[in-house]
Tab-separated table of N, CA, C and O in Angstrom:
chain	number	residue	atom	x	y	z
A	130	MET	N	-17.140	-10.130	3.007
A	130	MET	CA	-16.263	-8.994	3.207
A	130	MET	C	-15.725	-8.992	4.640
A	130	MET	O	-16.400	-9.414	5.563
A	131	GLY	N	-14.495	-8.544	4.813
A	131	GLY	CA	-13.934	-8.449	6.151
A	131	GLY	C	-13.482	-9.768	6.735
A	131	GLY	O	-13.483	-9.940	7.949
A	132	LYS	N	-13.100	-10.717	5.902
A	132	LYS	CA	-12.666	-12.020	6.397
A	132	LYS	C	-11.156	-12.115	6.588
A	132	LYS	O	-10.645	-13.150	6.979
A	133	GLY	N	-10.436	-11.052	6.246
A	133	GLY	CA	-8.995	-11.050	6.462
A	133	GLY	C	-8.167	-11.622	5.336
A	133	GLY	O	-6.948	-11.744	5.455
A	134	PHE	N	-8.797	-11.986	4.223
A	134	PHE	CA	-8.055	-12.579	3.108
A	134	PHE	C	-7.072	-11.594	2.489
A	134	PHE	O	-5.956	-11.971	2.124
A	135	ALA	N	-7.479	-10.343	2.341
A	135	ALA	CA	-6.590	-9.342	1.735
A	135	ALA	C	-5.366	-9.113	2.613
A	135	ALA	O	-4.230	-9.062	2.124
A	136	LYS	N	-5.584	-8.993	3.913
A	136	LYS	CA	-4.459	-8.778	4.825
A	136	LYS	C	-3.530	-9.993	4.827
A	136	LYS	O	-2.308	-9.859	4.798
A	137	GLU	N	-4.096	-11.185	4.836
A	137	GLU	CA	-3.288	-12.406	4.816
A	137	GLU	C	-2.465	-12.480	3.526
A	137	GLU	O	-1.278	-12.800	3.548
A	138	GLY	N	-3.100	-12.161	2.391
A	138	GLY	CA	-2.383	-12.165	1.117
A	138	GLY	C	-1.295	-11.108	1.069
A	138	GLY	O	-0.194	-11.356	0.564
A	139	ALA	N	-1.579	-9.928	1.603
A	139	ALA	CA	-0.584	-8.850	1.610
A	139	ALA	C	0.598	-9.200	2.506
A	139	ALA	O	1.748	-8.924	2.161
A	140	ARG	N	0.336	-9.816	3.638
A	140	ARG	CA	1.436	-10.235	4.523
A	140	ARG	C	2.331	-11.261	3.834
A	140	ARG	O	3.551	-11.224	3.950
A	141	GLU	N	1.712	-12.188	3.092
A	141	GLU	CA	2.482	-13.184	2.356
A	141	GLU	C	3.291	-12.520	1.250
A	141	GLU	O	4.428	-12.907	0.978
A	142	MET	N	2.726	-11.503	0.602
A	142	MET	CA	3.441	-10.781	-0.442
A	142	MET	C	4.677	-10.093	0.131
A	142	MET	O	5.760	-10.153	-0.451
A	143	VAL	N	4.546	-9.482	1.301
A	143	VAL	CA	5.680	-8.818	1.953
A	143	VAL	C	6.739	-9.867	2.326
A	143	VAL	O	7.926	-9.679	2.086
A	144	ARG	N	6.300	-10.985	2.891
A	144	ARG	CA	7.238	-12.056	3.239
A	144	ARG	C	7.985	-12.543	2.004
A	144	ARG	O	9.201	-12.672	2.004
A	145	HIS	N	7.263	-12.800	0.938
A	145	HIS	CA	7.860	-13.274	-0.311
A	145	HIS	C	8.849	-12.246	-0.874
A	145	HIS	O	9.947	-12.613	-1.319
A	146	ALA	N	8.479	-10.989	-0.830
A	146	ALA	CA	9.357	-9.926	-1.352
A	146	ALA	C	10.690	-9.893	-0.617
A	146	ALA	O	11.745	-9.764	-1.233
A	147	PHE	N	10.650	-10.023	0.695
A	147	PHE	CA	11.873	-9.914	1.486
A	147	PHE	C	12.656	-11.221	1.550
A	147	PHE	O	13.861	-11.236	1.329
A	148	ARG	N	11.996	-12.326	1.825
A	148	ARG	CA	12.717	-13.592	2.006
A	148	ARG	C	13.101	-14.264	0.699
A	148	ARG	O	14.236	-14.711	0.538
A	149	ASP	N	12.163	-14.352	-0.224
A	149	ASP	CA	12.407	-15.097	-1.459
A	149	ASP	C	13.067	-14.232	-2.544
A	149	ASP	O	13.983	-14.679	-3.219
A	150	LEU	N	12.572	-13.018	-2.704
A	150	LEU	CA	13.093	-12.138	-3.764
A	150	LEU	C	14.224	-11.238	-3.281
A	150	LEU	O	14.892	-10.602	-4.081
A	151	GLU	N	14.396	-11.178	-1.959
A	151	GLU	CA	15.444	-10.365	-1.338
A	151	GLU	C	15.368	-8.890	-1.745
A	151	GLU	O	16.379	-8.230	-1.950
A	152	LEU	N	14.143	-8.371	-1.834
A	152	LEU	CA	13.956	-6.951	-2.132
A	152	LEU	C	14.238	-6.128	-0.884
A	152	LEU	O	14.114	-6.615	0.240
A	153	ALA	N	14.588	-4.889	-1.074
A	153	ALA	CA	14.896	-3.999	0.050
A	153	ALA	C	13.665	-3.270	0.561
A	153	ALA	O	13.629	-2.848	1.714
A	154	GLU	N	12.634	-3.128	-0.289
A	154	GLU	CA	11.478	-2.320	0.096
A	154	GLU	C	10.241	-2.781	-0.661
A	154	GLU	O	10.322	-3.193	-1.812
A	155	VAL	N	9.095	-2.669	0.009
A	155	VAL	CA	7.791	-2.906	-0.617
A	155	VAL	C	7.003	-1.623	-0.469
A	155	VAL	O	6.955	-1.029	0.617
A	156	ILE	N	6.397	-1.179	-1.568
A	156	ILE	CA	5.626	0.063	-1.588
A	156	ILE	C	4.216	-0.248	-2.071
A	156	ILE	O	4.032	-1.039	-2.998
A	157	GLY	N	3.225	0.398	-1.462
A	157	GLY	CA	1.839	0.291	-1.904
A	157	GLY	C	1.228	1.668	-2.027
A	157	GLY	O	1.580	2.579	-1.267
A	158	GLU	N	0.332	1.828	-2.983
A	158	GLU	CA	-0.341	3.105	-3.183
A	158	GLU	C	-1.835	2.880	-3.372
A	158	GLU	O	-2.255	1.876	-3.947
A	159	THR	N	-2.634	3.842	-2.898
A	159	THR	CA	-4.075	3.815	-3.098
A	159	THR	C	-4.615	5.231	-2.950
A	159	THR	O	-3.882	6.138	-2.549
A	160	MET	N	-5.866	5.403	-3.259
A	160	MET	CA	-6.495	6.702	-3.042
A	160	MET	C	-6.659	6.940	-1.543
A	160	MET	O	-6.922	6.004	-0.778
A	161	THR	N	-6.505	8.170	-1.123
A	161	THR	CA	-6.626	8.527	0.292
A	161	THR	C	-7.940	8.034	0.881
A	161	THR	O	-7.982	7.534	2.006
A	162	ILE	N	-9.001	8.127	0.122
A	162	ILE	CA	-10.333	7.779	0.617
A	162	ILE	C	-10.536	6.267	0.779
A	162	ILE	O	-11.472	5.831	1.440
A	163	ASN	N	-9.660	5.445	0.236
A	163	ASN	CA	-9.828	3.996	0.263
A	163	ASN	C	-9.355	3.421	1.606
A	163	ASN	O	-8.263	2.869	1.735
A	164	ALA	N	-10.224	3.528	2.584
A	164	ALA	CA	-9.888	3.100	3.946
A	164	ALA	C	-9.560	1.615	4.035
A	164	ALA	O	-8.681	1.215	4.801
A	165	ALA	N	-10.249	0.783	3.268
A	165	ALA	CA	-10.014	-0.661	3.342
A	165	ALA	C	-8.604	-1.006	2.853
A	165	ALA	O	-7.892	-1.781	3.497
A	166	SER	N	-8.186	-0.433	1.729
A	166	SER	CA	-6.841	-0.701	1.220
A	166	SER	C	-5.772	-0.164	2.158
A	166	SER	O	-4.744	-0.801	2.374
A	167	ARG	N	-6.034	1.000	2.730
A	167	ARG	CA	-5.082	1.568	3.685
A	167	ARG	C	-4.947	0.665	4.904
A	167	ARG	O	-3.852	0.449	5.417
A	168	ALA	N	-6.055	0.103	5.368
A	168	ALA	CA	-6.025	-0.797	6.522
A	168	ALA	C	-5.253	-2.068	6.208
A	168	ALA	O	-4.511	-2.576	7.059
A	169	VAL	N	-5.399	-2.597	4.988
A	169	VAL	CA	-4.652	-3.794	4.593
A	169	VAL	C	-3.159	-3.495	4.590
A	169	VAL	O	-2.357	-4.275	5.109
A	170	MET	N	-2.774	-2.366	4.010
A	170	MET	CA	-1.351	-2.024	3.974
A	170	MET	C	-0.798	-1.844	5.387
A	170	MET	O	0.259	-2.384	5.722
A	171	ALA	N	-1.514	-1.106	6.224
A	171	ALA	CA	-1.063	-0.886	7.601
A	171	ALA	C	-1.017	-2.209	8.371
A	171	ALA	O	-0.081	-2.465	9.130
A	172	GLY	N	-2.000	-3.060	8.160
A	172	GLY	CA	-2.037	-4.353	8.831
A	172	GLY	C	-0.944	-5.304	8.378
A	172	GLY	O	-0.668	-6.301	9.038
A	173	SER	N	-0.336	-4.983	7.246
A	173	SER	CA	0.754	-5.797	6.711
A	173	SER	C	2.119	-5.234	7.075
A	173	SER	O	3.143	-5.708	6.593
A	174	GLY	N	2.117	-4.185	7.905
A	174	GLY	CA	3.367	-3.623	8.376
A	174	GLY	C	3.850	-2.404	7.624
A	174	GLY	O	4.840	-1.794	8.003
A	175	LEU	N	3.161	-2.035	6.539
A	175	LEU	CA	3.563	-0.850	5.795
A	175	LEU	C	3.158	0.401	6.568
A	175	LEU	O	2.143	0.408	7.267
A	176	LYS	N	3.945	1.446	6.441
A	176	LYS	CA	3.692	2.720	7.125
A	176	LYS	C	3.408	3.802	6.100
A	176	LYS	O	4.022	3.836	5.025
A	177	HIS	N	2.516	4.707	6.447
A	177	HIS	CA	2.207	5.835	5.564
A	177	HIS	C	3.428	6.737	5.462
A	177	HIS	O	3.977	7.169	6.472
A	178	VAL	N	3.875	7.003	4.224
A	178	VAL	CA	5.069	7.834	4.038
A	178	VAL	C	4.806	9.096	3.225
A	178	VAL	O	5.626	10.016	3.250
A	179	ASP	N	3.677	9.146	2.492
A	179	ASP	CA	3.465	10.290	1.620
A	179	ASP	C	2.005	10.388	1.197
A	179	ASP	O	1.339	9.370	1.019
A	180	THR	N	1.529	11.609	1.066
A	180	THR	CA	0.253	11.897	0.409
A	180	THR	C	0.593	12.758	-0.787
A	180	THR	O	1.352	13.717	-0.657
A	181	PHE	N	0.055	12.418	-1.946
A	181	PHE	CA	0.416	13.148	-3.156
A	181	PHE	C	-0.800	13.336	-4.049
A	181	PHE	O	-1.822	12.675	-3.880
A	182	PHE	N	-0.669	14.256	-4.983
A	182	PHE	CA	-1.752	14.604	-5.878
A	182	PHE	C	-1.259	14.494	-7.317
A	182	PHE	O	-0.205	15.019	-7.653
A	183	VAL	N	-2.025	13.788	-8.142
A	183	VAL	CA	-1.696	13.600	-9.548
A	183	VAL	C	-2.756	14.300	-10.379
A	183	VAL	O	-3.939	14.266	-10.040
A	184	THR	N	-2.349	14.926	-11.459
A	184	THR	CA	-3.300	15.549	-12.379
A	184	THR	C	-3.689	14.523	-13.440
A	184	THR	O	-2.827	13.999	-14.146
A	185	TYR	N	-4.973	14.229	-13.510
A	185	TYR	CA	-5.495	13.255	-14.464
A	185	TYR	C	-6.290	13.972	-15.551
A	185	TYR	O	-6.973	14.954	-15.268
A	186	VAL	N	-6.220	13.465	-16.764
A	186	VAL	CA	-7.056	13.999	-17.843
A	186	VAL	C	-8.520	13.756	-17.488
A	186	VAL	O	-9.361	14.635	-17.618
A	187	THR	N	-8.813	12.542	-17.038
A	187	THR	CA	-10.153	12.181	-16.564
A	187	THR	C	-9.989	11.675	-15.131
A	187	THR	O	-9.689	10.504	-14.909
A	188	PRO	N	-10.145	12.574	-14.152
A	188	PRO	CA	-9.894	12.171	-12.762
A	188	PRO	C	-10.872	11.112	-12.260
A	188	PRO	O	-12.062	11.169	-12.557
A	189	PRO	N	-10.376	10.146	-11.505
A	189	PRO	CA	-11.272	9.162	-10.883
A	189	PRO	C	-12.170	9.842	-9.852
A	189	PRO	O	-11.802	10.866	-9.275
A	190	ALA	N	-13.314	9.260	-9.614
A	190	ALA	CA	-14.224	9.793	-8.597
A	190	ALA	C	-13.535	9.816	-7.236
A	190	ALA	O	-12.778	8.896	-6.902
A	191	GLU	N	-13.758	10.856	-6.485
A	191	GLU	CA	-13.281	11.026	-5.103
A	191	GLU	C	-11.759	11.133	-4.990
A	191	GLU	O	-11.197	10.856	-3.940
A	192	ILE	N	-11.082	11.564	-6.041
A	192	ILE	CA	-9.627	11.695	-6.011
A	192	ILE	C	-9.192	13.017	-5.370
A	192	ILE	O	-8.008	13.242	-5.135
A	193	GLU	N	-10.140	13.879	-5.052
A	193	GLU	CA	-9.829	15.212	-4.536
A	193	GLU	C	-8.924	15.191	-3.305
A	193	GLU	O	-8.153	16.113	-3.075
A	194	GLU	N	-9.017	14.137	-2.506
A	194	GLU	CA	-8.196	14.034	-1.291
A	194	GLU	C	-6.804	13.496	-1.574
A	194	GLU	O	-5.995	13.357	-0.664
A	195	GLY	N	-6.532	13.171	-2.821
A	195	GLY	CA	-5.204	12.710	-3.205
A	195	GLY	C	-5.032	11.215	-3.080
A	195	GLY	O	-5.988	10.456	-2.941
A	196	GLU	N	-3.778	10.831	-3.143
A	196	GLU	CA	-3.394	9.436	-3.054
A	196	GLU	C	-2.332	9.288	-1.975
A	196	GLU	O	-1.687	10.259	-1.599
A	197	VAL	N	-2.187	8.081	-1.469
A	197	VAL	CA	-1.234	7.838	-0.387
A	197	VAL	C	-0.260	6.733	-0.790
A	197	VAL	O	-0.587	5.848	-1.577
A	198	ARG	N	0.915	6.827	-0.238
A	198	ARG	CA	1.964	5.825	-0.462
A	198	ARG	C	2.350	5.262	0.906
A	198	ARG	O	2.590	6.003	1.857
A	199	TYR	N	2.411	3.934	0.974
A	199	TYR	CA	2.845	3.226	2.178
A	199	TYR	C	4.101	2.448	1.829
A	199	TYR	O	4.294	2.063	0.678
A	200	SER	N	4.944	2.187	2.812
A	200	SER	CA	6.201	1.502	2.534
A	200	SER	C	6.660	0.712	3.758
A	200	SER	O	6.349	1.065	4.898
A	201	ILE	N	7.422	-0.342	3.476
A	201	ILE	CA	8.102	-1.093	4.522
A	201	ILE	C	9.451	-1.515	3.946
A	201	ILE	O	9.550	-1.890	2.798
A	202	ARG	N	10.488	-1.393	4.755
A	202	ARG	CA	11.837	-1.763	4.330
A	202	ARG	C	12.237	-3.069	5.008
A	202	ARG	O	11.848	-3.339	6.130
A	203	SER	N	13.060	-3.818	4.323
A	203	SER	CA	13.569	-5.075	4.858
A	203	SER	C	14.466	-4.783	6.063
A	203	SER	O	15.193	-3.804	6.078
A	204	GLU	N	14.402	-5.657	7.043
A	204	GLU	CA	15.253	-5.516	8.222
A	204	GLU	C	16.649	-6.092	7.971
A	204	GLU	O	17.534	-5.906	8.782
A	205	GLY	N	16.809	-6.813	6.876
A	205	GLY	CA	18.066	-7.498	6.616
A	205	GLY	C	18.985	-6.828	5.680
A	205	GLY	O	19.161	-5.854	5.202
């Protein structure tokens, strides 16, 4: 754990999205409490843009703090 593979993979995904697929934006979402996923998104250049709450029939554990959305837009 903590070897940087997730961040390296996420950075490559962002590069691929912008350079190869020519997308305008990459968005990621996770539970607010998921610090590791949030760190990967932030380390890949995505910025926190929203915290939101979804009503689930069977809510996941620890969802009380909501979910977060991160985003990065292409510079081109």
